[in-house]
Amino acid sequence: MHSSEHQLQQRIQELELELAASRAELQEFTYTVSHDLRAPLRHLVSFARLLEEEAGAQLTGESADFLRTITASADYMGVLLDALTALSRLGAVQALPGAVELAPVVESCVREVQAGFVDRVVAVTVDVPAPLEVLADEAIVRQALSQVLANAFKFTAKVAEPVISVSVHQAPEGKVQLWVEDNGAGFNPAMQDKLFKVFGRLHSAKQFPGLGVGLLTAQRLLAKVGATISLVPREQGGALACLSFLQAKK
């Protein structure tokens, strides 16, 4: 091996180590911040509720609304901290890449997510041929796909006849794409840069509940097995999520 090639490889290894150290440091920082904020937040919630119990009956009009807002906001901050902590722990998730058959995983995820929306009638179609294997980790595929499906169900809540389809498409370079399409709210393409950011929301919480971490969670998990995710608005309304995997070699 030439000296220049050896130096290049050595530099790449050094950069990889630096990157791994930076990621670990960031994860530790995020976890520490979210953990340390919990103590004062618990006090805030506890004393706000005590105040409600002790003096709630004496408060009227705006004063009562102010106190309810304090309590609700503190509760919501606790939920955000839980989500931030969960994101910080994704770095520790270990992936075991191997051949994963898509059809049974997709069908299982659809059933599980649909069970969480029993109060709604949603037409779901699944077109995933069997056998078809991708290079991934089954647990990671399940978690990522469940996040995407949950979004599809959520954002079709205000559609008269919600439709969700899951299908497979062959792509160049030995890749397989798993498409999840819906006819829901869709989004403005100009705001696409917010999709994969922490607490990135394209709709207000009043329109659709949620924290804006589902897609980011899916993206970070899929990256561990060399897979990717993208989201585009559909011309006829709704959105199309594309999960791209390497096809497992037979």
PDB file of C-alpha atoms in Angstrom:
ATOM      1  CA  MET A   1       0.000   0.000   0.000  1.00  0.00           C
ATOM      2  CA  HIS A   2       1.284   3.408  -0.967  1.00  0.00           C
ATOM      3  CA  SER A   3       2.098   5.893   1.796  1.00  0.00           C
ATOM      4  CA  SER A   4      -0.574   8.347   0.566  1.00  0.00           C
ATOM      5  CA  GLU A   5      -3.267   5.635   0.618  1.00  0.00           C
ATOM      6  CA  HIS A   6      -2.220   4.573   4.101  1.00  0.00           C
ATOM      7  CA  GLN A   7      -2.364   8.168   5.330  1.00  0.00           C
ATOM      8  CA  LEU A   8      -5.805   8.602   3.766  1.00  0.00           C
ATOM      9  CA  GLN A   9      -7.177   5.481   5.436  1.00  0.00           C
ATOM     10  CA  GLN A  10      -5.641   6.538   8.741  1.00  0.00           C
ATOM     11  CA  ARG A  11      -7.265   9.977   8.441  1.00  0.00           C
ATOM     12  CA  ILE A  12     -10.638   8.414   7.627  1.00  0.00           C
ATOM     13  CA  GLN A  13     -10.382   6.212  10.713  1.00  0.00           C
ATOM     14  CA  GLU A  14      -9.501   9.239  12.833  1.00  0.00           C
ATOM     15  CA  LEU A  15     -12.491  11.173  11.484  1.00  0.00           C
ATOM     16  CA  GLU A  16     -14.811   8.217  12.129  1.00  0.00           C
ATOM     17  CA  LEU A  17     -13.585   8.049  15.730  1.00  0.00           C
ATOM     18  CA  GLU A  18     -14.065  11.808  16.144  1.00  0.00           C
ATOM     19  CA  LEU A  19     -17.581  11.570  14.724  1.00  0.00           C
ATOM     20  CA  ALA A  20     -18.475   8.678  17.022  1.00  0.00           C
ATOM     21  CA  ALA A  21     -17.140  10.619  20.019  1.00  0.00           C
ATOM     22  CA  SER A  22     -19.124  13.716  19.014  1.00  0.00           C
ATOM     23  CA  ARG A  23     -22.311  11.691  18.671  1.00  0.00           C
ATOM     24  CA  ALA A  24     -21.784  10.071  22.064  1.00  0.00           C
ATOM     25  CA  GLU A  25     -21.115  13.456  23.647  1.00  0.00           C
ATOM     26  CA  LEU A  26     -24.258  14.937  22.061  1.00  0.00           C
ATOM     27  CA  GLN A  27     -26.382  12.013  23.229  1.00  0.00           C
ATOM     28  CA  GLU A  28     -25.025  12.339  26.771  1.00  0.00           C
ATOM     29  CA  PHE A  29     -25.630  16.097  26.731  1.00  0.00           C
ATOM     30  CA  THR A  30     -29.213  15.695  25.492  1.00  0.00           C
ATOM     31  CA  TYR A  31     -29.989  13.028  28.079  1.00  0.00           C
ATOM     32  CA  THR A  32     -28.395  15.069  30.898  1.00  0.00           C
ATOM     33  CA  VAL A  33     -30.301  18.222  29.954  1.00  0.00           C
ATOM     34  CA  SER A  34     -33.636  16.433  29.757  1.00  0.00           C
ATOM     35  CA  HIS A  35     -32.925  14.596  33.031  1.00  0.00           C
ATOM     36  CA  ASP A  36     -31.824  17.702  34.952  1.00  0.00           C
ATOM     37  CA  LEU A  37     -34.852  19.685  33.825  1.00  0.00           C
ATOM     38  CA  ARG A  38     -37.237  17.167  35.343  1.00  0.00           C
ATOM     39  CA  ALA A  39     -36.667  18.150  38.982  1.00  0.00           C
ATOM     40  CA  PRO A  40     -37.712  21.813  38.621  1.00  0.00           C
ATOM     41  CA  LEU A  41     -40.506  20.753  36.275  1.00  0.00           C
ATOM     42  CA  ARG A  42     -41.886  18.324  38.864  1.00  0.00           C
ATOM     43  CA  HIS A  43     -41.918  21.137  41.413  1.00  0.00           C
ATOM     44  CA  LEU A  44     -43.701  23.422  38.976  1.00  0.00           C
ATOM     45  CA  VAL A  45     -46.386  20.832  38.234  1.00  0.00           C
ATOM     46  CA  SER A  46     -46.819  19.856  41.897  1.00  0.00           C
ATOM     47  CA  PHE A  47     -47.169  23.398  43.215  1.00  0.00           C
ATOM     48  CA  ALA A  48     -49.457  24.455  40.367  1.00  0.00           C
ATOM     49  CA  ARG A  49     -51.784  21.567  41.206  1.00  0.00           C
ATOM     50  CA  LEU A  50     -51.598  22.357  44.914  1.00  0.00           C
ATOM     51  CA  LEU A  51     -52.535  25.934  44.123  1.00  0.00           C
ATOM     52  CA  GLU A  52     -55.447  24.671  42.054  1.00  0.00           C
ATOM     53  CA  GLU A  53     -56.661  22.547  44.965  1.00  0.00           C
ATOM     54  CA  GLU A  54     -56.159  25.217  47.616  1.00  0.00           C
ATOM     55  CA  ALA A  55     -57.283  28.341  45.808  1.00  0.00           C
ATOM     56  CA  GLY A  56     -58.904  27.101  42.628  1.00  0.00           C
ATOM     57  CA  ALA A  57     -62.436  27.764  43.858  1.00  0.00           C
ATOM     58  CA  GLN A  58     -61.539  31.374  44.667  1.00  0.00           C
ATOM     59  CA  LEU A  59     -60.135  32.114  41.231  1.00  0.00           C
ATOM     60  CA  THR A  60     -62.416  33.309  38.487  1.00  0.00           C
ATOM     61  CA  GLY A  61     -62.168  34.550  34.916  1.00  0.00           C
ATOM     62  CA  GLU A  62     -58.678  35.090  33.556  1.00  0.00           C
ATOM     63  CA  SER A  63     -56.950  34.102  36.815  1.00  0.00           C
ATOM     64  CA  ALA A  64     -58.400  30.598  36.642  1.00  0.00           C
ATOM     65  CA  ASP A  65     -57.444  30.367  32.953  1.00  0.00           C
ATOM     66  CA  PHE A  66     -53.883  31.473  33.761  1.00  0.00           C
ATOM     67  CA  LEU A  67     -53.488  28.706  36.333  1.00  0.00           C
ATOM     68  CA  ARG A  68     -54.881  26.055  33.970  1.00  0.00           C
ATOM     69  CA  THR A  69     -52.478  27.248  31.279  1.00  0.00           C
ATOM     70  CA  ILE A  70     -49.514  26.943  33.662  1.00  0.00           C
ATOM     71  CA  THR A  71     -50.470  23.381  34.594  1.00  0.00           C
ATOM     72  CA  ALA A  72     -51.168  22.303  30.998  1.00  0.00           C
ATOM     73  CA  SER A  73     -47.926  23.841  29.726  1.00  0.00           C
ATOM     74  CA  ALA A  74     -45.882  22.149  32.451  1.00  0.00           C
ATOM     75  CA  ASP A  75     -47.488  18.801  31.613  1.00  0.00           C
ATOM     76  CA  TYR A  76     -46.721  19.323  27.925  1.00  0.00           C
ATOM     77  CA  MET A  77     -43.104  20.174  28.708  1.00  0.00           C
ATOM     78  CA  GLY A  78     -42.841  16.849  30.514  1.00  0.00           C
ATOM     79  CA  VAL A  79     -44.071  15.075  27.383  1.00  0.00           C
ATOM     80  CA  LEU A  80     -41.495  16.947  25.275  1.00  0.00           C
ATOM     81  CA  LEU A  81     -38.715  15.940  27.667  1.00  0.00           C
ATOM     82  CA  ASP A  82     -39.807  12.297  27.426  1.00  0.00           C
ATOM     83  CA  ALA A  83     -39.600  12.520  23.634  1.00  0.00           C
ATOM     84  CA  LEU A  84     -36.193  14.207  23.781  1.00  0.00           C
ATOM     85  CA  THR A  85     -34.890  11.501  26.108  1.00  0.00           C
ATOM     86  CA  ALA A  86     -36.195   8.781  23.797  1.00  0.00           C
ATOM     87  CA  LEU A  87     -34.441  10.430  20.839  1.00  0.00           C
ATOM     88  CA  SER A  88     -31.164  10.653  22.754  1.00  0.00           C
ATOM     89  CA  ARG A  89     -31.315   6.909  23.407  1.00  0.00           C
ATOM     90  CA  LEU A  90     -31.635   5.989  19.733  1.00  0.00           C
ATOM     91  CA  GLY A  91     -27.861   6.219  19.391  1.00  0.00           C
ATOM     92  CA  ALA A  92     -27.506   3.237  21.709  1.00  0.00           C
ATOM     93  CA  VAL A  93     -29.856   1.044  19.668  1.00  0.00           C
ATOM     94  CA  GLN A  94     -27.904  -1.889  18.274  1.00  0.00           C
ATOM     95  CA  ALA A  95     -28.718  -3.025  14.748  1.00  0.00           C
ATOM     96  CA  LEU A  96     -28.302  -6.627  13.595  1.00  0.00           C
ATOM     97  CA  PRO A  97     -28.541  -6.389   9.792  1.00  0.00           C
ATOM     98  CA  GLY A  98     -29.731  -9.464   7.968  1.00  0.00           C
ATOM     99  CA  ALA A  99     -32.312 -10.671   5.483  1.00  0.00           C
ATOM    100  CA  VAL A 100     -35.789  -9.474   6.500  1.00  0.00           C
ATOM    101  CA  GLU A 101     -38.888 -10.655   4.638  1.00  0.00           C
ATOM    102  CA  LEU A 102     -41.039  -7.576   4.113  1.00  0.00           C
ATOM    103  CA  ALA A 103     -44.533  -9.009   3.637  1.00  0.00           C
ATOM    104  CA  PRO A 104     -45.143 -10.446   7.142  1.00  0.00           C
ATOM    105  CA  VAL A 105     -43.521  -7.412   8.807  1.00  0.00           C
ATOM    106  CA  VAL A 106     -45.700  -4.976   6.848  1.00  0.00           C
ATOM    107  CA  GLU A 107     -48.908  -6.926   7.464  1.00  0.00           C
ATOM    108  CA  SER A 108     -48.145  -7.186  11.185  1.00  0.00           C
ATOM    109  CA  CYS A 109     -47.359  -3.444  11.488  1.00  0.00           C
ATOM    110  CA  VAL A 110     -50.559  -2.496   9.658  1.00  0.00           C
ATOM    111  CA  ARG A 111     -52.651  -4.622  12.028  1.00  0.00           C
ATOM    112  CA  GLU A 112     -50.954  -3.211  15.130  1.00  0.00           C
ATOM    113  CA  VAL A 113     -51.219   0.440  14.084  1.00  0.00           C
ATOM    114  CA  GLN A 114     -54.788   0.024  12.838  1.00  0.00           C
ATOM    115  CA  ALA A 115     -55.740  -1.425  16.248  1.00  0.00           C
ATOM    116  CA  GLY A 116     -54.841   1.938  17.772  1.00  0.00           C
ATOM    117  CA  PHE A 117     -57.420   3.705  15.587  1.00  0.00           C
ATOM    118  CA  VAL A 118     -60.451   1.477  16.227  1.00  0.00           C
ATOM    119  CA  ASP A 119     -62.756   4.505  16.301  1.00  0.00           C
ATOM    120  CA  ARG A 120     -62.127   5.182  12.596  1.00  0.00           C
ATOM    121  CA  VAL A 121     -62.794   3.357   9.350  1.00  0.00           C
ATOM    122  CA  VAL A 122     -59.724   3.577   7.103  1.00  0.00           C
ATOM    123  CA  ALA A 123     -59.356   1.692   3.838  1.00  0.00           C
ATOM    124  CA  VAL A 124     -55.884   0.125   3.903  1.00  0.00           C
ATOM    125  CA  THR A 125     -54.445  -1.820   0.989  1.00  0.00           C
ATOM    126  CA  VAL A 126     -51.197  -3.773   1.133  1.00  0.00           C
ATOM    127  CA  ASP A 127     -49.365  -4.921  -1.991  1.00  0.00           C
ATOM    128  CA  VAL A 128     -46.093  -6.482  -0.886  1.00  0.00           C
ATOM    129  CA  PRO A 129     -45.005  -9.574  -2.823  1.00  0.00           C
ATOM    130  CA  ALA A 130     -43.643 -12.616  -1.048  1.00  0.00           C
ATOM    131  CA  PRO A 131     -40.976 -13.723  -0.784  1.00  0.00           C
ATOM    132  CA  LEU A 132     -39.077 -10.448  -0.889  1.00  0.00           C
ATOM    133  CA  GLU A 133     -36.180  -9.850   1.475  1.00  0.00           C
ATOM    134  CA  VAL A 134     -34.321  -6.639   2.263  1.00  0.00           C
ATOM    135  CA  LEU A 135     -31.083  -6.075   4.126  1.00  0.00           C
ATOM    136  CA  ALA A 136     -32.155  -4.618   7.467  1.00  0.00           C
ATOM    137  CA  ASP A 137     -32.988  -5.381  11.082  1.00  0.00           C
ATOM    138  CA  GLU A 138     -36.557  -6.593  11.642  1.00  0.00           C
ATOM    139  CA  ALA A 139     -37.045  -4.662  14.888  1.00  0.00           C
ATOM    140  CA  ILE A 140     -35.861  -1.439  13.241  1.00  0.00           C
ATOM    141  CA  VAL A 141     -38.094  -1.957  10.194  1.00  0.00           C
ATOM    142  CA  ARG A 142     -41.070  -2.497  12.510  1.00  0.00           C
ATOM    143  CA  GLN A 143     -40.376   0.630  14.565  1.00  0.00           C
ATOM    144  CA  ALA A 144     -39.756   2.858  11.559  1.00  0.00           C
ATOM    145  CA  LEU A 145     -42.733   1.580   9.565  1.00  0.00           C
ATOM    146  CA  SER A 146     -45.015   1.898  12.601  1.00  0.00           C
ATOM    147  CA  GLN A 147     -44.048   5.579  12.930  1.00  0.00           C
ATOM    148  CA  VAL A 148     -44.824   6.200   9.253  1.00  0.00           C
ATOM    149  CA  LEU A 149     -48.125   4.310   9.350  1.00  0.00           C
ATOM    150  CA  ALA A 150     -49.202   6.130  12.510  1.00  0.00           C
ATOM    151  CA  ASN A 151     -48.601   9.423  10.694  1.00  0.00           C
ATOM    152  CA  ALA A 152     -50.681   8.249   7.747  1.00  0.00           C
ATOM    153  CA  PHE A 153     -53.585   7.336  10.031  1.00  0.00           C
ATOM    154  CA  LYS A 154     -53.277  10.580  11.979  1.00  0.00           C
ATOM    155  CA  PHE A 155     -53.202  12.912   9.002  1.00  0.00           C
ATOM    156  CA  THR A 156     -56.232  11.293   7.349  1.00  0.00           C
ATOM    157  CA  ALA A 157     -58.402  12.019  10.394  1.00  0.00           C
ATOM    158  CA  LYS A 158     -60.270  14.876   8.689  1.00  0.00           C
ATOM    159  CA  VAL A 159     -60.833  13.136   5.364  1.00  0.00           C
ATOM    160  CA  ALA A 160     -64.318  11.804   4.627  1.00  0.00           C
ATOM    161  CA  GLU A 161     -63.008   8.595   3.042  1.00  0.00           C
ATOM    162  CA  PRO A 162     -59.437   7.984   4.287  1.00  0.00           C
ATOM    163  CA  VAL A 163     -57.294   5.691   2.175  1.00  0.00           C
ATOM    164  CA  ILE A 164     -53.820   4.340   2.927  1.00  0.00           C
ATOM    165  CA  SER A 165     -51.830   2.095   0.615  1.00  0.00           C
ATOM    166  CA  VAL A 166     -48.579   0.234   1.232  1.00  0.00           C
ATOM    167  CA  SER A 167     -46.725  -1.057  -1.809  1.00  0.00           C
ATOM    168  CA  VAL A 168     -43.304  -2.183  -3.002  1.00  0.00           C
ATOM    169  CA  HIS A 169     -41.363  -0.751  -5.946  1.00  0.00           C
ATOM    170  CA  GLN A 170     -38.052  -1.875  -7.397  1.00  0.00           C
ATOM    171  CA  ALA A 171     -35.405   0.846  -7.668  1.00  0.00           C
ATOM    172  CA  PRO A 172     -31.968   1.095  -9.326  1.00  0.00           C
ATOM    173  CA  GLU A 173     -28.766  -0.173  -7.693  1.00  0.00           C
ATOM    174  CA  GLY A 174     -30.413  -3.224  -6.148  1.00  0.00           C
ATOM    175  CA  LYS A 175     -32.751  -1.239  -3.927  1.00  0.00           C
ATOM    176  CA  VAL A 176     -36.325  -1.860  -2.861  1.00  0.00           C
ATOM    177  CA  GLN A 177     -38.680   0.977  -1.995  1.00  0.00           C
ATOM    178  CA  LEU A 178     -41.583   0.593   0.394  1.00  0.00           C
ATOM    179  CA  TRP A 179     -44.195   3.258  -0.285  1.00  0.00           C
ATOM    180  CA  VAL A 180     -46.789   4.382   2.246  1.00  0.00           C
ATOM    181  CA  GLU A 181     -49.317   6.691   0.573  1.00  0.00           C
ATOM    182  CA  ASP A 182     -52.293   8.474   2.093  1.00  0.00           C
ATOM    183  CA  ASN A 183     -54.941  10.952   0.976  1.00  0.00           C
ATOM    184  CA  GLY A 184     -54.716  13.057   4.129  1.00  0.00           C
ATOM    185  CA  ALA A 185     -53.717  16.614   4.910  1.00  0.00           C
ATOM    186  CA  GLY A 186     -50.439  16.544   2.998  1.00  0.00           C
ATOM    187  CA  PHE A 187     -48.043  19.435   3.506  1.00  0.00           C
ATOM    188  CA  ASN A 188     -46.558  22.499   1.865  1.00  0.00           C
ATOM    189  CA  PRO A 189     -43.394  21.473  -0.075  1.00  0.00           C
ATOM    190  CA  ALA A 190     -41.782  24.782   0.925  1.00  0.00           C
ATOM    191  CA  MET A 191     -41.740  23.524   4.531  1.00  0.00           C
ATOM    192  CA  GLN A 192     -40.130  20.196   3.706  1.00  0.00           C
ATOM    193  CA  ASP A 193     -36.891  21.076   5.526  1.00  0.00           C
ATOM    194  CA  LYS A 194     -38.764  20.830   8.840  1.00  0.00           C
ATOM    195  CA  LEU A 195     -39.822  17.217   8.323  1.00  0.00           C
ATOM    196  CA  PHE A 196     -36.818  15.531   9.910  1.00  0.00           C
ATOM    197  CA  LYS A 197     -35.994  18.033  12.645  1.00  0.00           C
ATOM    198  CA  VAL A 198     -36.582  17.651  16.378  1.00  0.00           C
ATOM    199  CA  PHE A 199     -40.174  18.670  17.127  1.00  0.00           C
ATOM    200  CA  GLY A 200     -40.564  19.663  13.489  1.00  0.00           C
ATOM    201  CA  ARG A 201     -44.269  20.159  12.822  1.00  0.00           C
ATOM    202  CA  LEU A 202     -45.966  21.203   9.586  1.00  0.00           C
ATOM    203  CA  HIS A 203     -49.420  21.403  11.191  1.00  0.00           C
ATOM    204  CA  SER A 204     -50.470  22.923  14.490  1.00  0.00           C
ATOM    205  CA  ALA A 205     -51.160  20.718  17.519  1.00  0.00           C
ATOM    206  CA  LYS A 206     -54.782  21.900  17.412  1.00  0.00           C
ATOM    207  CA  GLN A 207     -55.157  20.466  13.909  1.00  0.00           C
ATOM    208  CA  PHE A 208     -53.372  17.180  14.555  1.00  0.00           C
ATOM    209  CA  PRO A 209     -51.937  15.905  17.867  1.00  0.00           C
ATOM    210  CA  GLY A 210     -48.333  14.797  18.163  1.00  0.00           C
ATOM    211  CA  LEU A 211     -44.846  16.060  18.924  1.00  0.00           C
ATOM    212  CA  GLY A 212     -43.122  16.020  15.551  1.00  0.00           C
ATOM    213  CA  VAL A 213     -40.536  13.322  16.320  1.00  0.00           C
ATOM    214  CA  GLY A 214     -41.954  10.318  14.457  1.00  0.00           C
ATOM    215  CA  LEU A 215     -40.231  10.865  11.124  1.00  0.00           C
ATOM    216  CA  LEU A 216     -36.940  11.800  12.761  1.00  0.00           C
ATOM    217  CA  THR A 217     -37.094   8.616  14.842  1.00  0.00           C
ATOM    218  CA  ALA A 218     -37.730   6.545  11.717  1.00  0.00           C
ATOM    219  CA  GLN A 219     -34.875   8.264   9.853  1.00  0.00           C
ATOM    220  CA  ARG A 220     -32.337   7.684  12.628  1.00  0.00           C
ATOM    221  CA  LEU A 221     -33.326   4.048  13.043  1.00  0.00           C
ATOM    222  CA  LEU A 222     -33.222   3.272   9.328  1.00  0.00           C
ATOM    223  CA  ALA A 223     -29.789   4.886   8.980  1.00  0.00           C
ATOM    224  CA  LYS A 224     -28.437   2.150  11.263  1.00  0.00           C
ATOM    225  CA  VAL A 225     -29.108  -0.448   8.550  1.00  0.00           C
ATOM    226  CA  GLY A 226     -28.163   1.717   5.566  1.00  0.00           C
ATOM    227  CA  ALA A 227     -31.786   2.485   4.691  1.00  0.00           C
ATOM    228  CA  THR A 228     -33.334   5.903   4.050  1.00  0.00           C
ATOM    229  CA  ILE A 229     -36.706   7.609   4.261  1.00  0.00           C
ATOM    230  CA  SER A 230     -38.157  10.523   2.317  1.00  0.00           C
ATOM    231  CA  LEU A 231     -41.544  12.205   2.213  1.00  0.00           C
ATOM    232  CA  VAL A 232     -43.191  14.094  -0.627  1.00  0.00           C
ATOM    233  CA  PRO A 233     -46.667  15.624  -1.031  1.00  0.00           C
ATOM    234  CA  ARG A 234     -48.972  13.924  -3.547  1.00  0.00           C
ATOM    235  CA  GLU A 235     -50.477  16.017  -6.331  1.00  0.00           C
ATOM    236  CA  GLN A 236     -53.968  14.690  -5.572  1.00  0.00           C
ATOM    237  CA  GLY A 237     -53.572  15.404  -1.854  1.00  0.00           C
ATOM    238  CA  GLY A 238     -51.937  13.574   1.001  1.00  0.00           C
ATOM    239  CA  ALA A 239     -48.358  12.374   1.238  1.00  0.00           C
ATOM    240  CA  LEU A 240     -46.084   9.597   0.068  1.00  0.00           C
ATOM    241  CA  ALA A 241     -43.423   8.216   2.396  1.00  0.00           C
ATOM    242  CA  CYS A 242     -40.679   6.186   0.742  1.00  0.00           C
ATOM    243  CA  LEU A 243     -38.544   3.765   2.786  1.00  0.00           C
ATOM    244  CA  SER A 244     -35.594   2.597   0.687  1.00  0.00           C
ATOM    245  CA  PHE A 245     -33.650  -0.595   1.473  1.00  0.00           C
ATOM    246  CA  LEU A 246     -30.970  -2.663  -0.170  1.00  0.00           C
ATOM    247  CA  GLN A 247     -32.429  -5.907  -1.440  1.00  0.00           C
ATOM    248  CA  ALA A 248     -30.973  -8.939   0.313  1.00  0.00           C
ATOM    249  CA  LYS A 249     -28.894 -11.165  -1.921  1.00  0.00           C
ATOM    250  CA  LYS A 250     -30.187 -14.656  -2.466  1.00  0.00           C
TER     251      LYS A 250
END
